[in-house]
mmCIF file with all atom_site columns, C-alpha atoms in Angstrom:
data_model
loop_
_atom_site.group_PDB
_atom_site.id
_atom_site.type_symbol
_atom_site.label_atom_id
_atom_site.label_alt_id
_atom_site.label_comp_id
_atom_site.label_asym_id
_atom_site.label_entity_id
_atom_site.label_seq_id
_atom_site.pdbx_PDB_ins_code
_atom_site.Cartn_x
_atom_site.Cartn_y
_atom_site.Cartn_z
_atom_site.occupancy
_atom_site.B_iso_or_equiv
_atom_site.pdbx_formal_charge
_atom_site.auth_seq_id
_atom_site.auth_comp_id
_atom_site.auth_asym_id
_atom_site.auth_atom_id
_atom_site.pdbx_PDB_model_num
ATOM 1   C CA . GLY F 1 1   ? -0.023  0.022   0.007  1.00 53.00 ? 1   GLY F CA 1
ATOM 2   C CA . ALA F 1 2   ? 0.916   3.633   -0.098 1.00 80.00 ? 2   ALA F CA 1
ATOM 3   C CA . GLY F 1 3   ? 3.412   5.099   2.451  1.00 92.00 ? 3   GLY F CA 1
ATOM 4   C CA . VAL F 1 4   ? 3.263   8.335   4.264  1.00 95.00 ? 4   VAL F CA 1
ATOM 5   C CA . SER F 1 5   ? 3.047   11.181  1.800  1.00 95.00 ? 5   SER F CA 1
ATOM 6   C CA . GLN F 1 6   ? 3.922   14.871  2.368  1.00 96.00 ? 6   GLN F CA 1
ATOM 7   C CA . SER F 1 7   ? 3.206   18.006  0.304  1.00 96.00 ? 7   SER F CA 1
ATOM 8   C CA . PRO F 1 8   ? 4.841   20.219  -1.021 1.00 97.00 ? 8   PRO F CA 1
ATOM 9   C CA . SER F 1 9   ? 8.152   18.478  -1.517 1.00 95.00 ? 9   SER F CA 1
ATOM 10  C CA . ASN F 1 10  ? 9.897   21.915  -1.412 1.00 96.00 ? 10  ASN F CA 1
ATOM 11  C CA . LYS F 1 11  ? 8.770   25.374  -0.191 1.00 97.00 ? 11  LYS F CA 1
ATOM 12  C CA . VAL F 1 12  ? 10.581  28.506  -0.573 1.00 97.00 ? 12  VAL F CA 1
ATOM 13  C CA . THR F 1 13  ? 8.817   31.493  1.315  1.00 97.00 ? 13  THR F CA 1
ATOM 14  C CA . GLU F 1 14  ? 9.726   34.911  2.442  1.00 97.00 ? 14  GLU F CA 1
ATOM 15  C CA . LYS F 1 15  ? 10.388  35.866  6.026  1.00 97.00 ? 15  LYS F CA 1
ATOM 16  C CA . GLY F 1 16  ? 7.103   36.807  7.643  1.00 97.00 ? 16  GLY F CA 1
ATOM 17  C CA . LYS F 1 17  ? 4.873   34.740  5.612  1.00 97.00 ? 17  LYS F CA 1
ATOM 18  C CA . ASP F 1 18  ? 2.628   31.922  6.751  1.00 98.00 ? 18  ASP F CA 1
ATOM 19  C CA . VAL F 1 19  ? 3.211   28.238  5.382  1.00 98.00 ? 19  VAL F CA 1
ATOM 20  C CA . GLU F 1 20  ? 1.243   25.079  5.509  1.00 98.00 ? 20  GLU F CA 1
ATOM 21  C CA . LEU F 1 21  ? 2.647   21.617  5.352  1.00 98.00 ? 21  LEU F CA 1
ATOM 22  C CA . ARG F 1 22  ? 0.400   18.552  4.724  1.00 97.00 ? 22  ARG F CA 1
ATOM 23  C CA . CYS F 1 23  ? 0.916   14.930  5.865  1.00 97.00 ? 23  CYS F CA 1
ATOM 24  C CA . ASP F 1 24  ? -1.070  11.977  4.667  1.00 96.00 ? 24  ASP F CA 1
ATOM 25  C CA . PRO F 1 25  ? -0.389  8.928   6.875  1.00 95.00 ? 25  PRO F CA 1
ATOM 26  C CA . ILE F 1 26  ? -0.659  5.292   5.945  1.00 94.00 ? 26  ILE F CA 1
ATOM 27  C CA . SER F 1 27  ? -4.129  4.251   5.879  1.00 92.00 ? 27  SER F CA 1
ATOM 28  C CA . GLY F 1 28  ? -5.235  2.757   9.205  1.00 90.00 ? 28  GLY F CA 1
ATOM 29  C CA . HIS F 1 29  ? -2.490  4.299   11.233 1.00 92.00 ? 29  HIS F CA 1
ATOM 30  C CA . THR F 1 30  ? -3.779  6.105   14.104 1.00 91.00 ? 30  THR F CA 1
ATOM 31  C CA . ALA F 1 31  ? -0.648  7.728   15.430 1.00 92.00 ? 31  ALA F CA 1
ATOM 32  C CA . LEU F 1 32  ? 1.017   10.558  13.703 1.00 94.00 ? 32  LEU F CA 1
ATOM 33  C CA . TYR F 1 33  ? 4.281   12.651  14.528 1.00 94.00 ? 33  TYR F CA 1
ATOM 34  C CA . TRP F 1 34  ? 5.978   15.767  13.086 1.00 96.00 ? 34  TRP F CA 1
ATOM 35  C CA . TYR F 1 35  ? 9.478   16.148  13.399 1.00 95.00 ? 35  TYR F CA 1
ATOM 36  C CA . ARG F 1 36  ? 11.916  18.854  12.197 1.00 95.00 ? 36  ARG F CA 1
ATOM 37  C CA . GLN F 1 37  ? 15.573  18.299  10.924 1.00 93.00 ? 37  GLN F CA 1
ATOM 38  C CA . SER F 1 38  ? 17.862  21.081  10.536 1.00 89.00 ? 38  SER F CA 1
ATOM 39  C CA . LEU F 1 39  ? 21.009  20.846  8.391  1.00 82.00 ? 39  LEU F CA 1
ATOM 40  C CA . GLY F 1 40  ? 23.326  18.371  10.008 1.00 74.00 ? 40  GLY F CA 1
ATOM 41  C CA . GLN F 1 41  ? 21.151  17.938  13.108 1.00 78.00 ? 41  GLN F CA 1
ATOM 42  C CA . GLY F 1 42  ? 19.142  15.069  14.438 1.00 81.00 ? 42  GLY F CA 1
ATOM 43  C CA . LEU F 1 43  ? 15.252  14.933  14.357 1.00 88.00 ? 43  LEU F CA 1
ATOM 44  C CA . GLU F 1 44  ? 13.601  17.350  16.713 1.00 90.00 ? 44  GLU F CA 1
ATOM 45  C CA . PHE F 1 45  ? 10.112  16.099  17.889 1.00 90.00 ? 45  PHE F CA 1
ATOM 46  C CA . LEU F 1 46  ? 7.355   18.560  17.319 1.00 93.00 ? 46  LEU F CA 1
ATOM 47  C CA . ILE F 1 47  ? 3.967   17.158  18.042 1.00 93.00 ? 47  ILE F CA 1
ATOM 48  C CA . TYR F 1 48  ? 2.247   13.691  18.335 1.00 91.00 ? 48  TYR F CA 1
ATOM 49  C CA . PHE F 1 49  ? -1.449  12.860  17.495 1.00 92.00 ? 49  PHE F CA 1
ATOM 50  C CA . GLN F 1 50  ? -3.112  9.679   18.659 1.00 89.00 ? 50  GLN F CA 1
ATOM 51  C CA . GLY F 1 51  ? -6.605  8.869   17.680 1.00 85.00 ? 51  GLY F CA 1
ATOM 52  C CA . ASN F 1 52  ? -9.104  11.362  19.264 1.00 83.00 ? 52  ASN F CA 1
ATOM 53  C CA . SER F 1 53  ? -6.730  12.107  22.184 1.00 85.00 ? 53  SER F CA 1
ATOM 54  C CA . ALA F 1 54  ? -5.481  15.643  22.920 1.00 87.00 ? 54  ALA F CA 1
ATOM 55  C CA . PRO F 1 55  ? -2.083  15.913  20.947 1.00 89.00 ? 55  PRO F CA 1
ATOM 56  C CA . ASP F 1 56  ? 1.260   16.204  22.737 1.00 88.00 ? 56  ASP F CA 1
ATOM 57  C CA . LYS F 1 57  ? 2.518   19.623  21.665 1.00 90.00 ? 57  LYS F CA 1
ATOM 58  C CA . SER F 1 58  ? 5.335   19.626  23.988 1.00 87.00 ? 58  SER F CA 1
ATOM 59  C CA . GLY F 1 59  ? 7.925   19.942  21.157 1.00 89.00 ? 59  GLY F CA 1
ATOM 60  C CA . LEU F 1 60  ? 6.552   22.934  19.222 1.00 93.00 ? 60  LEU F CA 1
ATOM 61  C CA . PRO F 1 61  ? 9.207   25.593  19.378 1.00 92.00 ? 61  PRO F CA 1
ATOM 62  C CA . SER F 1 62  ? 7.065   28.566  19.550 1.00 93.00 ? 62  SER F CA 1
ATOM 63  C CA . ASP F 1 63  ? 3.441   29.772  19.421 1.00 95.00 ? 63  ASP F CA 1
ATOM 64  C CA . ARG F 1 64  ? 4.049   30.483  15.661 1.00 97.00 ? 64  ARG F CA 1
ATOM 65  C CA . PHE F 1 65  ? 3.817   26.669  15.135 1.00 97.00 ? 65  PHE F CA 1
ATOM 66  C CA . SER F 1 66  ? 0.498   24.762  15.295 1.00 96.00 ? 66  SER F CA 1
ATOM 67  C CA . ALA F 1 67  ? -0.856  21.591  13.750 1.00 96.00 ? 67  ALA F CA 1
ATOM 68  C CA . GLU F 1 68  ? -4.111  20.029  13.468 1.00 94.00 ? 68  GLU F CA 1
ATOM 69  C CA . ARG F 1 69  ? -5.319  16.384  12.410 1.00 94.00 ? 69  ARG F CA 1
ATOM 70  C CA . THR F 1 70  ? -8.813  16.311  10.673 1.00 84.00 ? 70  THR F CA 1
ATOM 71  C CA . GLY F 1 71  ? -10.864 13.229  10.835 1.00 81.00 ? 71  GLY F CA 1
ATOM 72  C CA . GLY F 1 72  ? -7.915  11.258  12.470 1.00 77.00 ? 72  GLY F CA 1
ATOM 73  C CA . SER F 1 73  ? -6.141  11.114  9.040  1.00 90.00 ? 73  SER F CA 1
ATOM 74  C CA . VAL F 1 74  ? -4.580  13.932  7.257  1.00 95.00 ? 74  VAL F CA 1
ATOM 75  C CA . SER F 1 75  ? -2.455  16.601  9.296  1.00 96.00 ? 75  SER F CA 1
ATOM 76  C CA . THR F 1 76  ? -1.396  20.022  8.534  1.00 97.00 ? 76  THR F CA 1
ATOM 77  C CA . LEU F 1 77  ? 1.435   21.786  10.233 1.00 97.00 ? 77  LEU F CA 1
ATOM 78  C CA . THR F 1 78  ? 1.312   25.761  10.068 1.00 97.00 ? 78  THR F CA 1
ATOM 79  C CA . ILE F 1 79  ? 3.991   28.018  10.759 1.00 98.00 ? 79  ILE F CA 1
ATOM 80  C CA . GLN F 1 80  ? 3.039   31.593  11.014 1.00 98.00 ? 80  GLN F CA 1
ATOM 81  C CA . ARG F 1 81  ? 5.274   34.681  10.373 1.00 97.00 ? 81  ARG F CA 1
ATOM 82  C CA . THR F 1 82  ? 8.134   32.335  9.199  1.00 97.00 ? 82  THR F CA 1
ATOM 83  C CA . GLN F 1 83  ? 11.672  33.262  10.239 1.00 97.00 ? 83  GLN F CA 1
ATOM 84  C CA . GLN F 1 84  ? 14.910  32.265  8.723  1.00 96.00 ? 84  GLN F CA 1
ATOM 85  C CA . GLU F 1 85  ? 15.624  29.842  11.562 1.00 94.00 ? 85  GLU F CA 1
ATOM 86  C CA . ASP F 1 86  ? 12.493  27.772  10.525 1.00 96.00 ? 86  ASP F CA 1
ATOM 87  C CA . SER F 1 87  ? 14.369  26.659  7.372  1.00 96.00 ? 87  SER F CA 1
ATOM 88  C CA . ALA F 1 88  ? 14.552  22.767  7.835  1.00 96.00 ? 88  ALA F CA 1
ATOM 89  C CA . VAL F 1 89  ? 13.246  19.682  6.506  1.00 95.00 ? 89  VAL F CA 1
ATOM 90  C CA . TYR F 1 90  ? 9.851   18.812  8.131  1.00 97.00 ? 90  TYR F CA 1
ATOM 91  C CA . LEU F 1 91  ? 9.088   14.994  8.371  1.00 96.00 ? 91  LEU F CA 1
ATOM 92  C CA . CYS F 1 92  ? 6.044   13.429  9.288  1.00 96.00 ? 92  CYS F CA 1
ATOM 93  C CA . ALA F 1 93  ? 5.805   9.883   10.470 1.00 94.00 ? 93  ALA F CA 1
ATOM 94  C CA . SER F 1 94  ? 2.862   7.380   11.212 1.00 94.00 ? 94  SER F CA 1
ATOM 95  C CA . SER F 1 95  ? 2.513   4.205   13.202 1.00 91.00 ? 95  SER F CA 1
ATOM 96  C CA . LEU F 1 96  ? -0.277  1.870   13.488 1.00 90.00 ? 96  LEU F CA 1
ATOM 97  C CA . SER F 1 97  ? -1.422  2.626   16.989 1.00 83.00 ? 97  SER F CA 1
ATOM 98  C CA . GLY F 1 98  ? 1.379   4.353   18.864 1.00 77.00 ? 98  GLY F CA 1
ATOM 99  C CA . VAL F 1 99  ? 2.084   1.638   21.225 1.00 78.00 ? 99  VAL F CA 1
ATOM 100 C CA . VAL F 1 100 ? 5.599   1.032   22.705 1.00 75.00 ? 100 VAL F CA 1
ATOM 101 C CA . GLY F 1 101 ? 8.028   -0.255  20.316 1.00 79.00 ? 101 GLY F CA 1
ATOM 102 C CA . GLU F 1 102 ? 6.046   0.438   17.205 1.00 84.00 ? 102 GLU F CA 1
ATOM 103 C CA . THR F 1 103 ? 8.060   1.273   14.004 1.00 88.00 ? 103 THR F CA 1
ATOM 104 C CA . GLN F 1 104 ? 7.258   4.712   12.689 1.00 90.00 ? 104 GLN F CA 1
ATOM 105 C CA . TYR F 1 105 ? 7.245   5.202   8.971  1.00 93.00 ? 105 TYR F CA 1
ATOM 106 C CA . PHE F 1 106 ? 8.399   8.315   7.613  1.00 94.00 ? 106 PHE F CA 1
ATOM 107 C CA . GLY F 1 107 ? 7.273   10.432  4.696  1.00 94.00 ? 107 GLY F CA 1
ATOM 108 C CA . PRO F 1 108 ? 9.804   12.049  2.245  1.00 92.00 ? 108 PRO F CA 1
ATOM 109 C CA . GLY F 1 109 ? 9.582   15.404  4.041  1.00 95.00 ? 109 GLY F CA 1
ATOM 110 C CA . THR F 1 110 ? 9.089   18.966  3.101  1.00 97.00 ? 110 THR F CA 1
ATOM 111 C CA . ARG F 1 111 ? 12.119  21.032  2.660  1.00 96.00 ? 111 ARG F CA 1
ATOM 112 C CA . LEU F 1 112 ? 11.302  24.524  3.694  1.00 97.00 ? 112 LEU F CA 1
ATOM 113 C CA . LEU F 1 113 ? 13.508  27.617  2.927  1.00 97.00 ? 113 LEU F CA 1
ATOM 114 C CA . VAL F 1 114 ? 12.762  30.887  4.487  1.00 97.00 ? 114 VAL F CA 1
ATOM 115 C CA . LEU F 1 115 ? 14.448  33.714  2.593  1.00 96.00 ? 115 LEU F CA 1
ATOM 116 C CA . GLY Z 2 1   ? 17.383  16.663  27.239 1.00 45.00 ? 1   GLY Z CA 1
ATOM 117 C CA . GLN Z 2 2   ? 17.889  12.994  26.706 1.00 59.00 ? 2   GLN Z CA 1
ATOM 118 C CA . ASN Z 2 3   ? 21.528  13.174  26.324 1.00 79.00 ? 3   ASN Z CA 1
ATOM 119 C CA . ILE Z 2 4   ? 21.864  10.797  23.338 1.00 91.00 ? 4   ILE Z CA 1
ATOM 120 C CA . ASP Z 2 5   ? 25.457  10.711  22.159 1.00 94.00 ? 5   ASP Z CA 1
ATOM 121 C CA . GLN Z 2 6   ? 26.792  9.074   18.997 1.00 95.00 ? 6   GLN Z CA 1
ATOM 122 C CA . PRO Z 2 7   ? 29.868  9.875   16.977 1.00 96.00 ? 7   PRO Z CA 1
ATOM 123 C CA . THR Z 2 8   ? 29.326  12.505  14.268 1.00 94.00 ? 8   THR Z CA 1
ATOM 124 C CA . GLU Z 2 9   ? 31.200  10.632  11.531 1.00 96.00 ? 9   GLU Z CA 1
ATOM 125 C CA . MET Z 2 10  ? 32.838  7.271   10.663 1.00 97.00 ? 10  MET Z CA 1
ATOM 126 C CA . THR Z 2 11  ? 34.719  5.889   7.715  1.00 97.00 ? 11  THR Z CA 1
ATOM 127 C CA . ALA Z 2 12  ? 35.063  2.147   6.897  1.00 97.00 ? 12  ALA Z CA 1
ATOM 128 C CA . THR Z 2 13  ? 36.168  -0.088  4.034  1.00 97.00 ? 13  THR Z CA 1
ATOM 129 C CA . GLU Z 2 14  ? 33.787  -1.983  1.893  1.00 97.00 ? 14  GLU Z CA 1
ATOM 130 C CA . GLY Z 2 15  ? 33.525  -5.709  3.171  1.00 97.00 ? 15  GLY Z CA 1
ATOM 131 C CA . ALA Z 2 16  ? 34.727  -4.735  6.675  1.00 97.00 ? 16  ALA Z CA 1
ATOM 132 C CA . ILE Z 2 17  ? 32.696  -4.569  9.981  1.00 97.00 ? 17  ILE Z CA 1
ATOM 133 C CA . VAL Z 2 18  ? 31.879  -1.275  11.642 1.00 98.00 ? 18  VAL Z CA 1
ATOM 134 C CA . GLN Z 2 19  ? 30.316  -0.589  15.146 1.00 98.00 ? 19  GLN Z CA 1
ATOM 135 C CA . ILE Z 2 20  ? 28.332  2.548   15.802 1.00 98.00 ? 20  ILE Z CA 1
ATOM 136 C CA . ASN Z 2 21  ? 28.008  3.435   19.384 1.00 98.00 ? 21  ASN Z CA 1
ATOM 137 C CA . CYS Z 2 22  ? 25.258  5.244   21.174 1.00 97.00 ? 22  CYS Z CA 1
ATOM 138 C CA . THR Z 2 23  ? 24.984  6.246   24.902 1.00 97.00 ? 23  THR Z CA 1
ATOM 139 C CA . TYR Z 2 24  ? 21.638  7.597   26.401 1.00 94.00 ? 24  TYR Z CA 1
ATOM 140 C CA . GLN Z 2 25  ? 20.127  8.817   29.624 1.00 90.00 ? 25  GLN Z CA 1
ATOM 141 C CA . THR Z 2 26  ? 18.940  5.656   31.458 1.00 89.00 ? 26  THR Z CA 1
ATOM 142 C CA . SER Z 2 27  ? 16.215  7.270   33.702 1.00 86.00 ? 27  SER Z CA 1
ATOM 143 C CA . GLY Z 2 28  ? 12.706  6.861   32.147 1.00 84.00 ? 28  GLY Z CA 1
ATOM 144 C CA . PHE Z 2 29  ? 14.070  4.610   29.422 1.00 88.00 ? 29  PHE Z CA 1
ATOM 145 C CA . ASN Z 2 30  ? 11.841  2.217   27.462 1.00 87.00 ? 30  ASN Z CA 1
ATOM 146 C CA . GLY Z 2 31  ? 13.589  1.092   24.293 1.00 92.00 ? 31  GLY Z CA 1
ATOM 147 C CA . LEU Z 2 32  ? 16.165  2.007   21.736 1.00 94.00 ? 32  LEU Z CA 1
ATOM 148 C CA . PHE Z 2 33  ? 15.620  2.360   18.037 1.00 94.00 ? 33  PHE Z CA 1
ATOM 149 C CA . TRP Z 2 34  ? 18.116  2.429   15.160 1.00 96.00 ? 34  TRP Z CA 1
ATOM 150 C CA . TYR Z 2 35  ? 17.102  4.211   11.818 1.00 95.00 ? 35  TYR Z CA 1
ATOM 151 C CA . GLN Z 2 36  ? 18.986  4.457   8.614  1.00 96.00 ? 36  GLN Z CA 1
ATOM 152 C CA . GLN Z 2 37  ? 18.858  7.665   6.611  1.00 93.00 ? 37  GLN Z CA 1
ATOM 153 C CA . HIS Z 2 38  ? 20.407  8.158   3.214  1.00 94.00 ? 38  HIS Z CA 1
ATOM 154 C CA . ALA Z 2 39  ? 21.230  11.684  2.100  1.00 89.00 ? 39  ALA Z CA 1
ATOM 155 C CA . GLY Z 2 40  ? 18.052  13.589  1.114  1.00 85.00 ? 40  GLY Z CA 1
ATOM 156 C CA . GLU Z 2 41  ? 15.758  10.764  2.225  1.00 88.00 ? 41  GLU Z CA 1
ATOM 157 C CA . ALA Z 2 42  ? 13.510  9.915   5.007  1.00 89.00 ? 42  ALA Z CA 1
ATOM 158 C CA . PRO Z 2 43  ? 14.698  7.719   7.883  1.00 92.00 ? 43  PRO Z CA 1
ATOM 159 C CA . THR Z 2 44  ? 13.835  4.054   7.681  1.00 93.00 ? 44  THR Z CA 1
ATOM 160 C CA . PHE Z 2 45  ? 13.489  1.492   10.618 1.00 93.00 ? 45  PHE Z CA 1
ATOM 161 C CA . LEU Z 2 46  ? 16.440  -0.867  11.196 1.00 95.00 ? 46  LEU Z CA 1
ATOM 162 C CA . SER Z 2 47  ? 15.906  -2.258  14.785 1.00 94.00 ? 47  SER Z CA 1
ATOM 163 C CA . TYR Z 2 48  ? 14.339  -1.854  18.166 1.00 93.00 ? 48  TYR Z CA 1
ATOM 164 C CA . ASN Z 2 49  ? 15.968  -3.208  21.323 1.00 94.00 ? 49  ASN Z CA 1
ATOM 165 C CA . VAL Z 2 50  ? 14.103  -3.281  24.760 1.00 92.00 ? 50  VAL Z CA 1
ATOM 166 C CA . LEU Z 2 51  ? 15.918  -6.168  26.379 1.00 93.00 ? 51  LEU Z CA 1
ATOM 167 C CA . ASP Z 2 52  ? 19.643  -6.523  27.043 1.00 96.00 ? 52  ASP Z CA 1
ATOM 168 C CA . GLY Z 2 53  ? 21.574  -8.373  24.569 1.00 96.00 ? 53  GLY Z CA 1
ATOM 169 C CA . LEU Z 2 54  ? 22.284  -8.710  20.817 1.00 96.00 ? 54  LEU Z CA 1
ATOM 170 C CA . GLU Z 2 55  ? 19.695  -8.973  17.992 1.00 94.00 ? 55  GLU Z CA 1
ATOM 171 C CA . GLU Z 2 56  ? 20.764  -9.981  14.608 1.00 94.00 ? 56  GLU Z CA 1
ATOM 172 C CA . LYS Z 2 57  ? 19.079  -9.095  11.293 1.00 90.00 ? 57  LYS Z CA 1
ATOM 173 C CA . GLY Z 2 58  ? 21.238  -10.315 8.391  1.00 94.00 ? 58  GLY Z CA 1
ATOM 174 C CA . ARG Z 2 59  ? 24.205  -8.080  7.930  1.00 96.00 ? 59  ARG Z CA 1
ATOM 175 C CA . PHE Z 2 60  ? 23.063  -5.745  10.668 1.00 96.00 ? 60  PHE Z CA 1
ATOM 176 C CA . SER Z 2 61  ? 22.910  -6.351  14.520 1.00 97.00 ? 61  SER Z CA 1
ATOM 177 C CA . SER Z 2 62  ? 21.869  -4.055  17.414 1.00 97.00 ? 62  SER Z CA 1
ATOM 178 C CA . PHE Z 2 63  ? 23.007  -4.401  20.935 1.00 97.00 ? 63  PHE Z CA 1
ATOM 179 C CA . LEU Z 2 64  ? 21.556  -2.914  24.147 1.00 97.00 ? 64  LEU Z CA 1
ATOM 180 C CA . SER Z 2 65  ? 22.862  -2.674  27.711 1.00 97.00 ? 65  SER Z CA 1
ATOM 181 C CA . ARG Z 2 66  ? 19.997  -1.106  29.812 1.00 95.00 ? 66  ARG Z CA 1
ATOM 182 C CA . SER Z 2 67  ? 22.095  -0.630  32.929 1.00 94.00 ? 67  SER Z CA 1
ATOM 183 C CA . LYS Z 2 68  ? 25.034  1.007   31.076 1.00 95.00 ? 68  LYS Z CA 1
ATOM 184 C CA . GLY Z 2 69  ? 22.726  3.133   28.966 1.00 95.00 ? 69  GLY Z CA 1
ATOM 185 C CA . TYR Z 2 70  ? 24.561  1.845   26.027 1.00 96.00 ? 70  TYR Z CA 1
ATOM 186 C CA . SER Z 2 71  ? 23.754  0.577   22.492 1.00 97.00 ? 71  SER Z CA 1
ATOM 187 C CA . TYR Z 2 72  ? 25.528  -0.154  19.399 1.00 98.00 ? 72  TYR Z CA 1
ATOM 188 C CA . LEU Z 2 73  ? 24.731  -0.941  15.660 1.00 98.00 ? 73  LEU Z CA 1
ATOM 189 C CA . LEU Z 2 74  ? 27.008  -3.515  14.077 1.00 98.00 ? 74  LEU Z CA 1
ATOM 190 C CA . LEU Z 2 75  ? 27.159  -3.566  10.322 1.00 97.00 ? 75  LEU Z CA 1
ATOM 191 C CA . LYS Z 2 76  ? 28.928  -6.489  8.739  1.00 97.00 ? 76  LYS Z CA 1
ATOM 192 C CA . GLU Z 2 77  ? 30.292  -7.169  5.212  1.00 97.00 ? 77  GLU Z CA 1
ATOM 193 C CA . LEU Z 2 78  ? 29.856  -3.394  4.371  1.00 97.00 ? 78  LEU Z CA 1
ATOM 194 C CA . GLN Z 2 79  ? 28.546  -2.415  1.060  1.00 97.00 ? 79  GLN Z CA 1
ATOM 195 C CA . MET Z 2 80  ? 28.770  1.014   -0.628 1.00 97.00 ? 80  MET Z CA 1
ATOM 196 C CA . LYS Z 2 81  ? 25.108  1.324   -0.201 1.00 97.00 ? 81  LYS Z CA 1
ATOM 197 C CA . ASP Z 2 82  ? 25.399  1.366   3.561  1.00 97.00 ? 82  ASP Z CA 1
ATOM 198 C CA . SER Z 2 83  ? 26.821  4.719   3.239  1.00 98.00 ? 83  SER Z CA 1
ATOM 199 C CA . ALA Z 2 84  ? 24.216  6.894   5.236  1.00 97.00 ? 84  ALA Z CA 1
ATOM 200 C CA . SER Z 2 85  ? 23.536  8.400   8.578  1.00 95.00 ? 85  SER Z CA 1
ATOM 201 C CA . TYR Z 2 86  ? 22.536  6.001   11.348 1.00 97.00 ? 86  TYR Z CA 1
ATOM 202 C CA . LEU Z 2 87  ? 20.259  7.617   13.950 1.00 95.00 ? 87  LEU Z CA 1
ATOM 203 C CA . CYS Z 2 88  ? 20.104  6.327   17.493 1.00 95.00 ? 88  CYS Z CA 1
ATOM 204 C CA . ALA Z 2 89  ? 16.555  7.067   19.082 1.00 93.00 ? 89  ALA Z CA 1
ATOM 205 C CA . ARG Z 2 90  ? 15.671  6.708   22.685 1.00 91.00 ? 90  ARG Z CA 1
ATOM 206 C CA . GLN Z 2 91  ? 12.106  5.865   23.412 1.00 87.00 ? 91  GLN Z CA 1
ATOM 207 C CA . GLY Z 2 92  ? 10.868  7.033   26.990 1.00 82.00 ? 92  GLY Z CA 1
ATOM 208 C CA . SER Z 2 93  ? 8.497   5.367   29.328 1.00 75.00 ? 93  SER Z CA 1
ATOM 209 C CA . GLY Z 2 94  ? 5.904   8.144   29.054 1.00 65.00 ? 94  GLY Z CA 1
ATOM 210 C CA . GLY Z 2 95  ? 3.013   5.655   28.144 1.00 57.00 ? 95  GLY Z CA 1
ATOM 211 C CA . TYR Z 2 96  ? 3.188   6.234   24.333 1.00 62.00 ? 96  TYR Z CA 1
ATOM 212 C CA . GLN Z 2 97  ? 5.919   6.230   21.810 1.00 63.00 ? 97  GLN Z CA 1
ATOM 213 C CA . LYS Z 2 98  ? 7.601   9.651   22.156 1.00 74.00 ? 98  LYS Z CA 1
ATOM 214 C CA . VAL Z 2 99  ? 11.064  8.986   20.651 1.00 83.00 ? 99  VAL Z CA 1
ATOM 215 C CA . THR Z 2 100 ? 14.057  11.265  20.916 1.00 86.00 ? 100 THR Z CA 1
ATOM 216 C CA . PHE Z 2 101 ? 16.505  11.098  18.180 1.00 89.00 ? 101 PHE Z CA 1
ATOM 217 C CA . GLY Z 2 102 ? 20.276  11.582  18.451 1.00 90.00 ? 102 GLY Z CA 1
ATOM 218 C CA . THR Z 2 103 ? 22.182  13.726  15.714 1.00 90.00 ? 103 THR Z CA 1
ATOM 219 C CA . GLY Z 2 104 ? 23.074  10.674  13.889 1.00 93.00 ? 104 GLY Z CA 1
ATOM 220 C CA . THR Z 2 105 ? 26.351  9.113   12.758 1.00 96.00 ? 105 THR Z CA 1
ATOM 221 C CA . LYS Z 2 106 ? 27.251  9.709   9.226  1.00 96.00 ? 106 LYS Z CA 1
ATOM 222 C CA . LEU Z 2 107 ? 29.025  6.612   7.780  1.00 98.00 ? 107 LEU Z CA 1
ATOM 223 C CA . GLN Z 2 108 ? 31.127  6.610   4.718  1.00 97.00 ? 108 GLN Z CA 1
ATOM 224 C CA . VAL Z 2 109 ? 32.070  3.341   3.131  1.00 97.00 ? 109 VAL Z CA 1
ATOM 225 C CA . ILE Z 2 110 ? 35.019  3.593   0.886  1.00 97.00 ? 110 ILE Z CA 1
ATOM 226 C CA . PRO Z 2 111 ? 36.317  0.997   -1.542 1.00 95.00 ? 111 PRO Z CA 1
#
């Protein structure tokens, strides 16, 4: 079946503009994660969704970042008033139910460049 | 933070064996993942260890010592395609799968 998909693949924006990044998880996966990977850095956890539970937003770096997941499937990560330090690859991952030890399947990422 | 430490870069020869080490904070620890990430691509799952000891999967093996907060990934019979970053990721015992990733070890396999 199809894997995790993300759009757009690449996004170039000007400082101060808002951007929306989209993630389509694997069908049937109830757990969804957003990470950020800056150049040469590891993956930084941003937010986690599990079913209808309240999301874990503890990784969001500032109130300019928000995410939602509609209908328990597609998720959108929104960055308002983008800054140059927001430039990074934003990776989405999903897993079947979010239980301990479950493999996370990653999408190809969105490469964001803020000029 | 979760104090996940792994070497930044390693170089090894095609056909050889390489061991990539990872140390992590032991308090609130549940399990340890290894992911492979080729340049410009998304990470892909390699292994997950929760019990002490060595788990082997073909050319790749992963070891865990819970008491020492130590893991390693062992790659045998290295191939050029193994050139990639290897990410150590610590799973906490927070009731769900929140995973903290290390910065990764960039492995270069040379002829």
